[in-house]
Amino acid sequence: MPPATADRPSTASTDAGFLDAMAALAGGVCIVTALGPDGRPAGFTSTAAMSLSRTPRLLAIGVDRAGRTLPLIQRSGRFALNILGAGAEGVARRFAGRTADRFAGLEWTPDENGLPLLTRYSSHILACRVEEDVPAGDHRLLIAAVEEITPGQDGSTALVHLGRDYHTIQ
């Protein structure tokens, strides 16, 4: 990126500048799912997931403090990370929106702990147990142990988010 000039001022100190910079960072698209105490599934679209450690198998996700799914994860200590593959843009948009029941009419199956698995739309699914819950601004950073890995559909494609849109890569 060229340096700031009179014609192109720096936006580093603005929310818009930060969001523009993050839009240039490609991220794998996942659906984080959890189960409520009433047995109803919940979830949200995320590009804030990362591998943390191979031994032990750990990953980290960022979760919005204001989201509906965070309290369910905190209560149960578990979530599933559904890594989306090709053709899952509609699912990603559904879980990123304000839809009241994101699972309505959607095919999913529970794992042995009841976690909602979106096998039809995912390349892989990681069932996780929260090890640490760290405050991080308007989010929480959850560090989790991967307890189970379930293959989904074709693992040779991935859905990524870049430039405020979804793209499939192989």
mmCIF file of C-alpha atoms in Angstrom:
data_model
loop_
_atom_site.group_PDB
_atom_site.id
_atom_site.type_symbol
_atom_site.label_atom_id
_atom_site.label_comp_id
_atom_site.label_asym_id
_atom_site.label_seq_id
_atom_site.Cartn_x
_atom_site.Cartn_y
_atom_site.Cartn_z
ATOM 1 C CA MET A 1 0.000 0.000 0.000
ATOM 2 C CA PRO A 2 1.445 3.409 -0.905
ATOM 3 C CA PRO A 3 2.162 5.806 1.962
ATOM 4 C CA ALA A 4 -0.390 8.411 2.995
ATOM 5 C CA THR A 5 -0.253 11.661 1.016
ATOM 6 C CA ALA A 6 -2.359 14.835 0.838
ATOM 7 C CA ASP A 7 -4.430 13.119 -1.886
ATOM 8 C CA ARG A 8 -4.573 9.846 0.023
ATOM 9 C CA PRO A 9 -4.747 10.482 3.796
ATOM 10 C CA SER A 10 -4.096 7.715 6.282
ATOM 11 C CA THR A 11 -7.186 5.940 7.613
ATOM 12 C CA ALA A 12 -5.263 4.009 10.252
ATOM 13 C CA SER A 13 -7.064 5.647 13.145
ATOM 14 C CA THR A 14 -10.601 5.101 11.827
ATOM 15 C CA ASP A 15 -12.937 2.131 12.041
ATOM 16 C CA ALA A 16 -13.427 2.331 8.263
ATOM 17 C CA GLY A 17 -9.675 2.164 7.692
ATOM 18 C CA PHE A 18 -9.366 -0.858 9.947
ATOM 19 C CA LEU A 19 -12.288 -2.615 8.219
ATOM 20 C CA ASP A 20 -10.814 -1.845 4.785
ATOM 21 C CA ALA A 21 -7.482 -3.333 5.817
ATOM 22 C CA MET A 22 -9.129 -6.464 7.237
ATOM 23 C CA ALA A 23 -11.185 -6.864 4.029
ATOM 24 C CA ALA A 24 -7.867 -7.305 2.214
ATOM 25 C CA LEU A 25 -6.968 -10.246 4.472
ATOM 26 C CA ALA A 26 -8.361 -13.506 3.087
ATOM 27 C CA GLY A 27 -9.887 -15.766 5.729
ATOM 28 C CA GLY A 28 -11.249 -19.281 5.655
ATOM 29 C CA VAL A 29 -14.997 -19.297 6.251
ATOM 30 C CA CYS A 30 -16.366 -21.414 9.087
ATOM 31 C CA ILE A 31 -19.640 -21.820 10.902
ATOM 32 C CA VAL A 32 -19.183 -22.075 14.663
ATOM 33 C CA THR A 33 -22.041 -24.091 16.152
ATOM 34 C CA ALA A 34 -23.179 -24.870 19.683
ATOM 35 C CA LEU A 35 -26.180 -26.364 21.414
ATOM 36 C CA GLY A 36 -28.368 -24.471 23.850
ATOM 37 C CA PRO A 37 -29.607 -25.941 27.139
ATOM 38 C CA ASP A 38 -33.056 -26.169 25.531
ATOM 39 C CA GLY A 39 -31.633 -28.427 22.795
ATOM 40 C CA ARG A 40 -31.836 -25.750 20.093
ATOM 41 C CA PRO A 41 -28.768 -25.267 17.889
ATOM 42 C CA ALA A 42 -27.095 -21.887 17.410
ATOM 43 C CA GLY A 43 -24.215 -20.643 15.326
ATOM 44 C CA PHE A 44 -22.509 -17.853 13.432
ATOM 45 C CA THR A 45 -20.220 -17.316 10.444
ATOM 46 C CA SER A 46 -16.581 -16.749 11.301
ATOM 47 C CA THR A 47 -13.341 -15.972 9.516
ATOM 48 C CA ALA A 48 -11.565 -15.587 12.862
ATOM 49 C CA ALA A 49 -10.331 -19.150 13.340
ATOM 50 C CA MET A 50 -6.750 -20.332 13.403
ATOM 51 C CA SER A 51 -4.644 -23.371 14.085
ATOM 52 C CA LEU A 52 -2.677 -22.800 17.275
ATOM 53 C CA SER A 53 -0.820 -26.007 18.112
ATOM 54 C CA ARG A 54 -0.393 -29.482 16.644
ATOM 55 C CA THR A 55 0.638 -31.086 19.958
ATOM 56 C CA PRO A 56 -1.692 -30.796 21.719
ATOM 57 C CA ARG A 57 -4.233 -30.083 18.964
ATOM 58 C CA LEU A 58 -5.401 -26.547 19.743
ATOM 59 C CA LEU A 59 -7.183 -23.861 17.756
ATOM 60 C CA ALA A 60 -8.427 -20.366 18.533
ATOM 61 C CA ILE A 61 -11.559 -18.509 17.468
ATOM 62 C CA GLY A 62 -12.781 -14.976 18.010
ATOM 63 C CA VAL A 63 -16.376 -14.663 19.217
ATOM 64 C CA ASP A 64 -18.399 -11.439 19.424
ATOM 65 C CA ARG A 65 -19.317 -10.665 23.049
ATOM 66 C CA ALA A 66 -22.761 -9.466 21.914
ATOM 67 C CA GLY A 67 -23.531 -12.603 19.891
ATOM 68 C CA ARG A 68 -26.178 -15.143 20.882
ATOM 69 C CA THR A 69 -23.849 -18.138 20.572
ATOM 70 C CA LEU A 70 -21.123 -17.068 23.024
ATOM 71 C CA PRO A 71 -23.178 -17.709 26.207
ATOM 72 C CA LEU A 72 -24.059 -21.189 24.927
ATOM 73 C CA ILE A 73 -20.409 -22.020 24.299
ATOM 74 C CA GLN A 74 -19.418 -20.619 27.688
ATOM 75 C CA ARG A 75 -22.144 -22.646 29.436
ATOM 76 C CA SER A 76 -21.342 -25.969 27.750
ATOM 77 C CA GLY A 77 -17.626 -25.435 27.165
ATOM 78 C CA ARG A 78 -17.982 -26.902 23.661
ATOM 79 C CA PHE A 79 -18.430 -25.871 20.033
ATOM 80 C CA ALA A 80 -18.011 -27.303 16.554
ATOM 81 C CA LEU A 81 -15.964 -25.549 13.890
ATOM 82 C CA ASN A 82 -17.550 -26.359 10.517
ATOM 83 C CA ILE A 83 -14.984 -25.444 7.825
ATOM 84 C CA LEU A 84 -17.000 -24.542 4.735
ATOM 85 C CA GLY A 85 -16.208 -25.786 1.259
ATOM 86 C CA ALA A 86 -17.295 -24.941 -2.278
ATOM 87 C CA GLY A 87 -20.949 -24.108 -2.787
ATOM 88 C CA ALA A 88 -21.618 -23.066 0.806
ATOM 89 C CA GLU A 89 -21.876 -19.304 0.232
ATOM 90 C CA GLY A 90 -25.611 -19.339 0.996
ATOM 91 C CA VAL A 91 -25.008 -21.035 4.346
ATOM 92 C CA ALA A 92 -22.250 -18.541 5.180
ATOM 93 C CA ARG A 93 -24.567 -15.610 4.385
ATOM 94 C CA ARG A 94 -27.431 -17.137 6.403
ATOM 95 C CA PHE A 95 -25.284 -17.525 9.533
ATOM 96 C CA ALA A 96 -23.757 -14.051 9.073
ATOM 97 C CA GLY A 97 -27.197 -12.404 8.931
ATOM 98 C CA ARG A 98 -29.799 -11.558 11.523
ATOM 99 C CA THR A 99 -32.031 -14.567 10.791
ATOM 100 C CA ALA A 100 -33.790 -15.647 13.996
ATOM 101 C CA ASP A 101 -33.547 -19.408 13.344
ATOM 102 C CA ARG A 102 -30.480 -19.961 11.216
ATOM 103 C CA PHE A 103 -31.024 -23.741 11.253
ATOM 104 C CA ALA A 104 -34.616 -23.649 9.903
ATOM 105 C CA GLY A 105 -34.819 -25.995 6.911
ATOM 106 C CA LEU A 106 -31.066 -26.683 7.041
ATOM 107 C CA GLU A 107 -29.661 -30.202 7.106
ATOM 108 C CA TRP A 108 -27.555 -30.898 10.205
ATOM 109 C CA THR A 109 -26.778 -33.794 12.537
ATOM 110 C CA PRO A 110 -25.731 -33.835 16.203
ATOM 111 C CA ASP A 111 -22.470 -35.406 17.325
ATOM 112 C CA GLU A 112 -22.300 -37.506 20.521
ATOM 113 C CA ASN A 113 -22.297 -34.301 22.618
ATOM 114 C CA GLY A 114 -25.192 -32.803 20.661
ATOM 115 C CA LEU A 115 -23.023 -30.302 18.764
ATOM 116 C CA PRO A 116 -24.636 -29.367 15.441
ATOM 117 C CA LEU A 117 -22.557 -30.658 12.507
ATOM 118 C CA LEU A 118 -23.076 -29.171 9.058
ATOM 119 C CA THR A 119 -21.526 -32.118 7.193
ATOM 120 C CA ARG A 120 -23.212 -31.409 3.862
ATOM 121 C CA TYR A 121 -21.659 -27.932 3.632
ATOM 122 C CA SER A 122 -18.273 -28.533 5.295
ATOM 123 C CA SER A 123 -14.941 -29.911 4.169
ATOM 124 C CA HIS A 124 -14.033 -30.795 7.769
ATOM 125 C CA ILE A 125 -15.653 -30.384 11.180
ATOM 126 C CA LEU A 126 -13.706 -30.055 14.408
ATOM 127 C CA ALA A 127 -15.492 -30.734 17.696
ATOM 128 C CA CYS A 128 -13.793 -28.633 20.365
ATOM 129 C CA ARG A 129 -13.629 -28.186 24.127
ATOM 130 C CA VAL A 130 -12.799 -24.699 25.414
ATOM 131 C CA GLU A 131 -9.534 -24.552 27.363
ATOM 132 C CA GLU A 132 -9.231 -20.763 27.784
ATOM 133 C CA ASP A 133 -11.626 -17.829 27.389
ATOM 134 C CA VAL A 134 -9.725 -14.556 27.046
ATOM 135 C CA PRO A 135 -11.190 -11.026 26.828
ATOM 136 C CA ALA A 136 -10.178 -9.350 23.541
ATOM 137 C CA GLY A 137 -11.855 -5.967 23.012
ATOM 138 C CA ASP A 138 -15.444 -6.428 21.835
ATOM 139 C CA HIS A 139 -14.766 -10.160 21.348
ATOM 140 C CA ARG A 140 -13.617 -13.157 23.369
ATOM 141 C CA LEU A 141 -10.710 -15.293 22.192
ATOM 142 C CA LEU A 142 -11.527 -18.943 22.810
ATOM 143 C CA ILE A 143 -8.619 -21.376 22.825
ATOM 144 C CA ALA A 144 -9.922 -24.889 22.400
ATOM 145 C CA ALA A 145 -8.718 -28.485 22.304
ATOM 146 C CA VAL A 146 -9.783 -30.379 19.192
ATOM 147 C CA GLU A 147 -11.426 -33.581 20.411
ATOM 148 C CA GLU A 148 -12.807 -35.009 17.170
ATOM 149 C CA ILE A 149 -12.311 -34.376 13.459
ATOM 150 C CA THR A 150 -15.126 -35.374 11.101
ATOM 151 C CA PRO A 151 -14.615 -35.313 7.346
ATOM 152 C CA GLY A 152 -17.344 -33.540 5.436
ATOM 153 C CA GLN A 153 -17.609 -33.102 1.680
ATOM 154 C CA ASP A 154 -14.743 -32.585 -0.758
ATOM 155 C CA GLY A 155 -11.765 -31.369 1.271
ATOM 156 C CA SER A 156 -9.922 -30.087 -1.806
ATOM 157 C CA THR A 157 -11.896 -26.824 -1.923
ATOM 158 C CA ALA A 158 -12.267 -24.025 0.572
ATOM 159 C CA LEU A 159 -14.608 -21.083 0.932
ATOM 160 C CA VAL A 160 -12.742 -17.871 1.738
ATOM 161 C CA HIS A 161 -13.842 -14.322 2.460
ATOM 162 C CA LEU A 162 -11.872 -11.575 0.746
ATOM 163 C CA GLY A 163 -12.814 -8.053 -0.262
ATOM 164 C CA ARG A 164 -16.178 -8.359 1.529
ATOM 165 C CA ASP A 165 -17.262 -11.301 -0.643
ATOM 166 C CA TYR A 166 -17.023 -15.097 -0.739
ATOM 167 C CA HIS A 167 -14.709 -16.996 -3.101
ATOM 168 C CA THR A 168 -13.965 -20.687 -3.642
ATOM 169 C CA ILE A 169 -10.357 -21.812 -3.970
ATOM 170 C CA GLN A 170 -8.875 -25.192 -4.827
#
